[in-house]
Backbone as JSON, one array per atom type, in Angstrom:
{
  "sequence": "XXXXXXXXXXXXXXXXXXXXXXXXXXXXXXXXXXXXXXXXXXXXXXXXXXXXXXXXXXXXXXXXXXXXXXXXXXXXXXXXXXXXXXXXXXXXXXXXXXXXXXXXXXXXXXXXXXXXXXXXX",
  "N": [[-20.48, -2.28, -9.08], [-20.8, -1.66, -11.69], [-20.13, 0.63, -13.28], [-17.41, 0.59, -13.23], [-14.82, -0.28, -15.2], [-12.36, -1.45, -15.17], [-9.75, -2.57, -12.97], [-8.03, -0.5, -12.78], [-9.57, 1.74, -12.71], [-10.35, 1.98, -10.13], [-10.2, 3.93, -7.24], [-8.84, 3.13, -4.96], [-6.9, 1.45, -5.98], [-5.44, 3.25, -7.55], [-4.5, 5.02, -5.56], [-2.94, 3.21, -4.19], [-0.88, 2.77, -6.04], [0.25, 5.3, -5.95], [1.25, 5.31, -3.33], [3.24, 3.33, -3.57], [5.05, 4.66, -5.28], [5.79, 6.84, -3.64], [6.98, 5.51, -1.47], [9.17, 4.25, -2.74], [10.54, 6.55, -3.49], [11.23, 7.59, -0.96], [12.93, 5.59, -0.05], [15.28, 5.9, -1.46], [17.16, 7.3, -0.02], [17.94, 5.63, 2.0], [20.3, 3.74, 3.98], [22.86, 1.93, 2.27], [23.45, -0.61, 3.24], [21.03, -1.57, 4.01], [19.75, -2.43, 1.8], [19.05, -5.1, 1.1], [17.47, -5.77, 3.17], [15.47, -4.09, 5.19], [14.77, -2.19, 3.22], [14.17, -3.78, 0.97], [12.0, -5.26, 1.98], [10.11, -3.21, 2.41], [9.7, -2.32, -0.21], [8.57, -4.62, -1.41], [6.24, -4.94, 0.15], [4.9, -2.55, -0.38], [4.4, -2.7, -3.14], [2.72, -4.82, -3.09], [0.24, -3.82, -2.32], [-1.35, -2.38, -4.49], [-1.17, -4.51, -6.25], [-2.52, -6.71, -5.09], [-5.06, -5.63, -4.98], [-5.64, -5.43, -7.7], [-5.45, -8.16, -8.4], [-7.48, -9.28, -6.82], [-9.72, -7.99, -7.91], [-9.69, -9.15, -10.4], [-10.51, -11.73, -9.85], [-13.22, -11.98, -9.97], [-15.28, -12.48, -8.09], [-17.14, -11.24, -5.37], [-16.56, -12.09, -2.79], [-13.93, -13.19, -2.96], [-12.62, -10.91, -3.88], [-12.91, -9.23, -1.69], [-11.35, -10.64, 0.14], [-8.77, -10.3, -0.98], [-8.58, -7.57, -0.7], [-8.37, -7.4, 2.04], [-5.81, -8.49, 2.35], [-4.33, -6.5, 1.07], [-4.78, -4.39, 2.84], [-3.47, -5.4, 5.07], [-0.86, -5.3, 4.11], [-0.52, -2.56, 4.04], [-0.43, -1.96, 6.78], [1.84, -3.35, 7.41], [3.79, -1.89, 5.99], [3.54, 0.56, 7.33], [4.41, -0.15, 9.92], [7.07, -0.95, 9.35], [8.11, 1.46, 8.41], [7.93, 3.02, 10.71], [9.79, 1.7, 12.28], [12.1, 2.11, 10.71], [12.28, 4.87, 10.94], [12.76, 5.15, 13.69], [15.28, 4.01, 13.76], [16.72, 5.93, 12.53], [16.92, 6.07, 9.76], [15.34, 7.53, 8.08], [15.41, 10.44, 6.35], [13.98, 12.49, 5.08], [11.54, 13.92, 6.58], [9.14, 15.14, 5.94], [8.21, 13.8, 3.65], [8.01, 11.27, 4.76], [5.94, 11.68, 6.65], [3.91, 12.3, 4.86], [3.6, 9.86, 3.52], [2.71, 8.25, 5.66], [0.27, 9.5, 6.12], [-1.01, 8.99, 3.68], [-1.18, 6.23, 3.86], [-2.96, 5.93, 6.01], [-5.25, 7.11, 4.9], [-5.66, 5.44, 2.67], [-6.16, 3.02, 3.98], [-8.62, 3.54, 5.23], [-10.18, 3.94, 2.95], [-10.05, 1.41, 1.74], [-11.26, -0.13, 3.76], [-13.88, 0.94, 3.67], [-14.63, 0.34, 1.02], [-14.45, -2.43, 1.11], [-16.49, -3.04, 2.96], [-18.68, -2.28, 1.45], [-18.61, -4.23, -0.55], [-19.2, -6.49, 0.96], [-21.8, -6.09, 1.7]],
  "CA": [[-19.27, -2.17, -9.86], [-21.18, -1.59, -13.1], [-19.43, 1.68, -14.0], [-15.97, 0.34, -13.17], [-14.49, -1.16, -16.32], [-11.06, -2.05, -14.93], [-9.21, -2.29, -11.64], [-7.34, 0.79, -12.87], [-10.56, 2.78, -12.42], [-10.58, 2.02, -8.69], [-9.38, 4.92, -6.53], [-7.96, 2.44, -4.02], [-5.75, 0.97, -6.75], [-4.66, 4.44, -7.92], [-3.8, 5.47, -4.35], [-1.92, 2.2, -3.93], [0.24, 3.08, -6.93], [0.87, 6.52, -5.39], [2.03, 4.9, -2.14], [4.44, 2.65, -4.06], [5.98, 5.68, -5.78], [6.3, 7.6, -2.5], [7.87, 4.63, -0.71], [10.41, 4.13, -3.51], [11.24, 7.84, -3.37], [11.79, 7.68, 0.39], [13.98, 4.58, 0.12], [16.51, 6.31, -2.15], [18.14, 7.83, 0.95], [18.25, 4.63, 3.03], [21.67, 3.23, 3.92], [23.05, 0.83, 1.31], [23.44, -1.92, 3.92], [19.63, -1.97, 4.18], [19.23, -2.75, 0.48], [18.44, -6.44, 1.06], [16.75, -5.98, 4.43], [14.27, -3.27, 5.35], [14.43, -1.58, 1.93], [13.54, -4.81, 0.15], [10.69, -5.57, 2.57], [9.22, -2.08, 2.14], [9.35, -2.34, -1.63], [7.65, -5.73, -1.67], [4.96, -4.68, 0.81], [4.2, -1.46, -1.07], [3.93, -3.22, -4.43], [1.65, -5.76, -2.78], [-1.05, -3.13, -2.15], [-2.14, -2.33, -5.72], [-1.16, -5.82, -6.9], [-3.6, -7.51, -4.53], [-6.33, -5.02, -5.41], [-5.83, -5.86, -9.09], [-5.71, -9.6, -8.43], [-8.82, -9.5, -6.27], [-10.68, -7.54, -8.92], [-9.68, -10.13, -11.48], [-11.09, -13.01, -9.43], [-14.63, -11.92, -10.39], [-16.3, -12.71, -7.06], [-17.01, -10.24, -4.3], [-15.92, -12.71, -1.63], [-12.49, -13.24, -3.2], [-12.13, -9.54, -3.95], [-12.84, -8.77, -0.31], [-10.19, -11.31, 0.73], [-7.56, -9.65, -1.46], [-8.55, -6.24, -0.08], [-7.82, -7.62, 3.39], [-4.36, -8.67, 2.19], [-3.79, -5.17, 0.78], [-4.81, -3.62, 4.09], [-2.39, -5.95, 5.88], [0.39, -4.75, 3.58], [-0.46, -1.17, 4.51], [0.02, -1.97, 8.18], [3.22, -3.82, 7.37], [4.6, -0.73, 5.59], [3.51, 1.54, 8.42], [5.29, -0.66, 10.98], [8.45, -0.91, 8.89], [8.51, 2.86, 8.36], [8.14, 3.45, 12.1], [11.08, 1.12, 12.68], [13.15, 2.83, 9.98], [12.4, 6.21, 11.53], [13.42, 4.98, 15.0], [16.68, 3.69, 13.5], [17.35, 7.1, 11.94], [17.12, 5.89, 8.33], [14.49, 8.45, 7.31], [15.94, 11.8, 6.34], [12.92, 13.41, 4.65], [10.4, 13.75, 7.48], [7.92, 15.58, 5.25], [7.8, 12.67, 2.81], [7.64, 10.22, 5.72], [4.59, 12.0, 7.16], [2.98, 12.19, 3.73], [3.33, 8.43, 3.31], [1.87, 7.79, 6.76], [-1.07, 10.04, 5.86], [-1.55, 8.23, 2.55], [-1.5, 4.89, 4.38], [-4.19, 6.06, 6.8], [-6.34, 7.37, 3.97], [-5.89, 4.22, 1.88], [-6.77, 2.03, 4.87], [-10.04, 3.92, 5.37], [-10.84, 3.7, 1.67], [-10.17, -0.04, 1.57], [-12.3, -0.56, 4.7], [-15.18, 1.34, 3.15], [-14.89, -0.44, -0.19], [-14.66, -3.81, 1.53], [-17.83, -3.1, 3.55], [-19.63, -2.2, 0.33], [-18.63, -5.54, -1.19], [-19.79, -7.48, 1.85], [-23.25, -5.82, 1.85]],
  "C": [[-19.56, -2.0, -11.35], [-20.39, -0.54, -13.88], [-17.9, 1.53, -13.97], [-15.64, -0.7, -14.25], [-13.19, -1.93, -16.1], [-10.64, -1.75, -13.49], [-8.5, -0.94, -11.62], [-8.27, 1.96, -12.59], [-10.8, 2.94, -10.92], [-9.64, 3.03, -8.01], [-8.43, 4.25, -5.54], [-6.73, 1.88, -4.74], [-4.84, 2.15, -7.11], [-3.86, 4.97, -6.72], [-2.71, 4.48, -3.97], [-0.68, 2.43, -4.78], [0.99, 4.31, -6.41], [1.74, 6.18, -4.19], [3.31, 4.2, -2.57], [5.48, 3.68, -4.5], [6.6, 6.48, -4.64], [7.3, 6.77, -1.68], [9.21, 4.49, -1.44], [11.23, 5.42, -3.43], [11.93, 7.97, -2.02], [13.0, 6.76, 0.55], [15.3, 4.94, -0.56], [17.58, 6.79, -1.18], [18.48, 6.84, 2.06], [19.7, 4.17, 2.89], [21.76, 2.02, 2.98], [23.02, -0.55, 1.98], [22.02, -2.43, 4.18], [18.98, -2.42, 2.87], [18.5, -4.09, 0.44], [17.67, -6.76, 2.33], [15.47, -5.14, 4.41], [13.83, -2.64, 4.02], [13.67, -2.57, 1.05], [12.14, -5.14, 0.67], [9.68, -4.46, 2.28], [8.79, -2.04, 0.68], [8.32, -3.42, -1.93], [6.27, -5.46, -1.07], [4.19, -3.58, 0.09], [3.63, -1.93, -2.41], [2.76, -4.17, -4.23], [0.27, -5.09, -2.7], [-1.84, -3.09, -3.47], [-2.19, -3.68, -6.45], [-2.3, -6.69, -6.4], [-4.97, -6.94, -4.86], [-6.64, -5.47, -6.84], [-6.17, -7.35, -9.16], [-7.11, -9.92, -7.9], [-9.92, -9.1, -7.24], [-10.81, -8.59, -10.03], [-10.28, -11.48, -11.12], [-12.58, -13.11, -9.71], [-15.66, -12.4, -9.37], [-16.06, -11.7, -5.95], [-16.31, -10.81, -3.07], [-14.41, -12.76, -1.8], [-11.89, -11.85, -3.28], [-11.95, -8.98, -2.55], [-11.63, -9.38, 0.4], [-8.89, -10.62, 0.31], [-7.44, -8.21, -0.94], [-8.0, -6.34, 1.34], [-6.31, -7.79, 3.35], [-3.7, -7.31, 1.92], [-3.73, -4.32, 2.05], [-3.71, -4.12, 5.03], [-1.04, -5.43, 5.42], [0.57, -3.29, 3.99], [0.08, -1.1, 5.93], [1.46, -2.44, 8.3], [4.16, -2.66, 7.02], [4.67, 0.28, 6.72], [4.46, 1.12, 9.54], [6.76, -0.56, 10.57], [8.96, 0.52, 8.8], [8.76, 3.41, 9.76], [9.48, 2.94, 12.61], [12.22, 1.88, 12.01], [13.36, 4.23, 10.55], [13.11, 6.14, 12.88], [14.92, 4.7, 14.83], [17.44, 4.85, 12.84], [17.61, 7.0, 10.45], [16.36, 6.92, 7.49], [14.99, 9.88, 7.47], [14.83, 12.81, 6.05], [11.65, 13.17, 5.49], [9.08, 14.19, 6.84], [7.36, 14.45, 4.4], [7.32, 11.51, 3.68], [6.21, 10.45, 6.23], [3.54, 11.93, 6.07], [2.61, 10.73, 3.49], [2.42, 7.89, 4.42], [0.43, 8.27, 6.59], [-1.76, 9.29, 4.73], [-1.97, 6.82, 2.99], [-2.8, 4.94, 5.16], [-5.4, 6.26, 5.89], [-6.68, 6.12, 3.16], [-6.56, 3.14, 2.73], [-8.26, 2.3, 5.04], [-10.81, 3.62, 4.09], [-11.05, 2.21, 1.42], [-11.24, -0.59, 2.51], [-13.69, -0.27, 4.16], [-15.57, 0.52, 1.92], [-15.21, -1.89, 0.17], [-16.06, -4.0, 2.15], [-18.91, -3.08, 2.48], [-19.73, -3.56, -0.36], [-19.36, -6.58, -0.35], [-21.3, -7.28, 2.02], [-24.04, -6.15, 0.62]]
}
């Protein structure tokens, strides 16, 4: 991690921010009655991804950083599950954006796995 000066330099953090923005964009078309239910959960879970990466980085130990990466990966799976549910319920209008988010989630999960393995070695 010598060349990384900040958590903001981490590609996994940058991709996490991208996922947050995409999720918020998708949620604009959700029914208003979901504002305090599925919409709220998706927002919190998406924000959790880059937030936990930043917090883990700030803990200054590889073991703790790895732990927070695991939490971020769990949030990714939470978002994926909630999006699948929202799609089944017919809440998702923009299927292109939906598929883009699912692709970003898969990519981010792989990146976090790889980064986490590097920390553990």
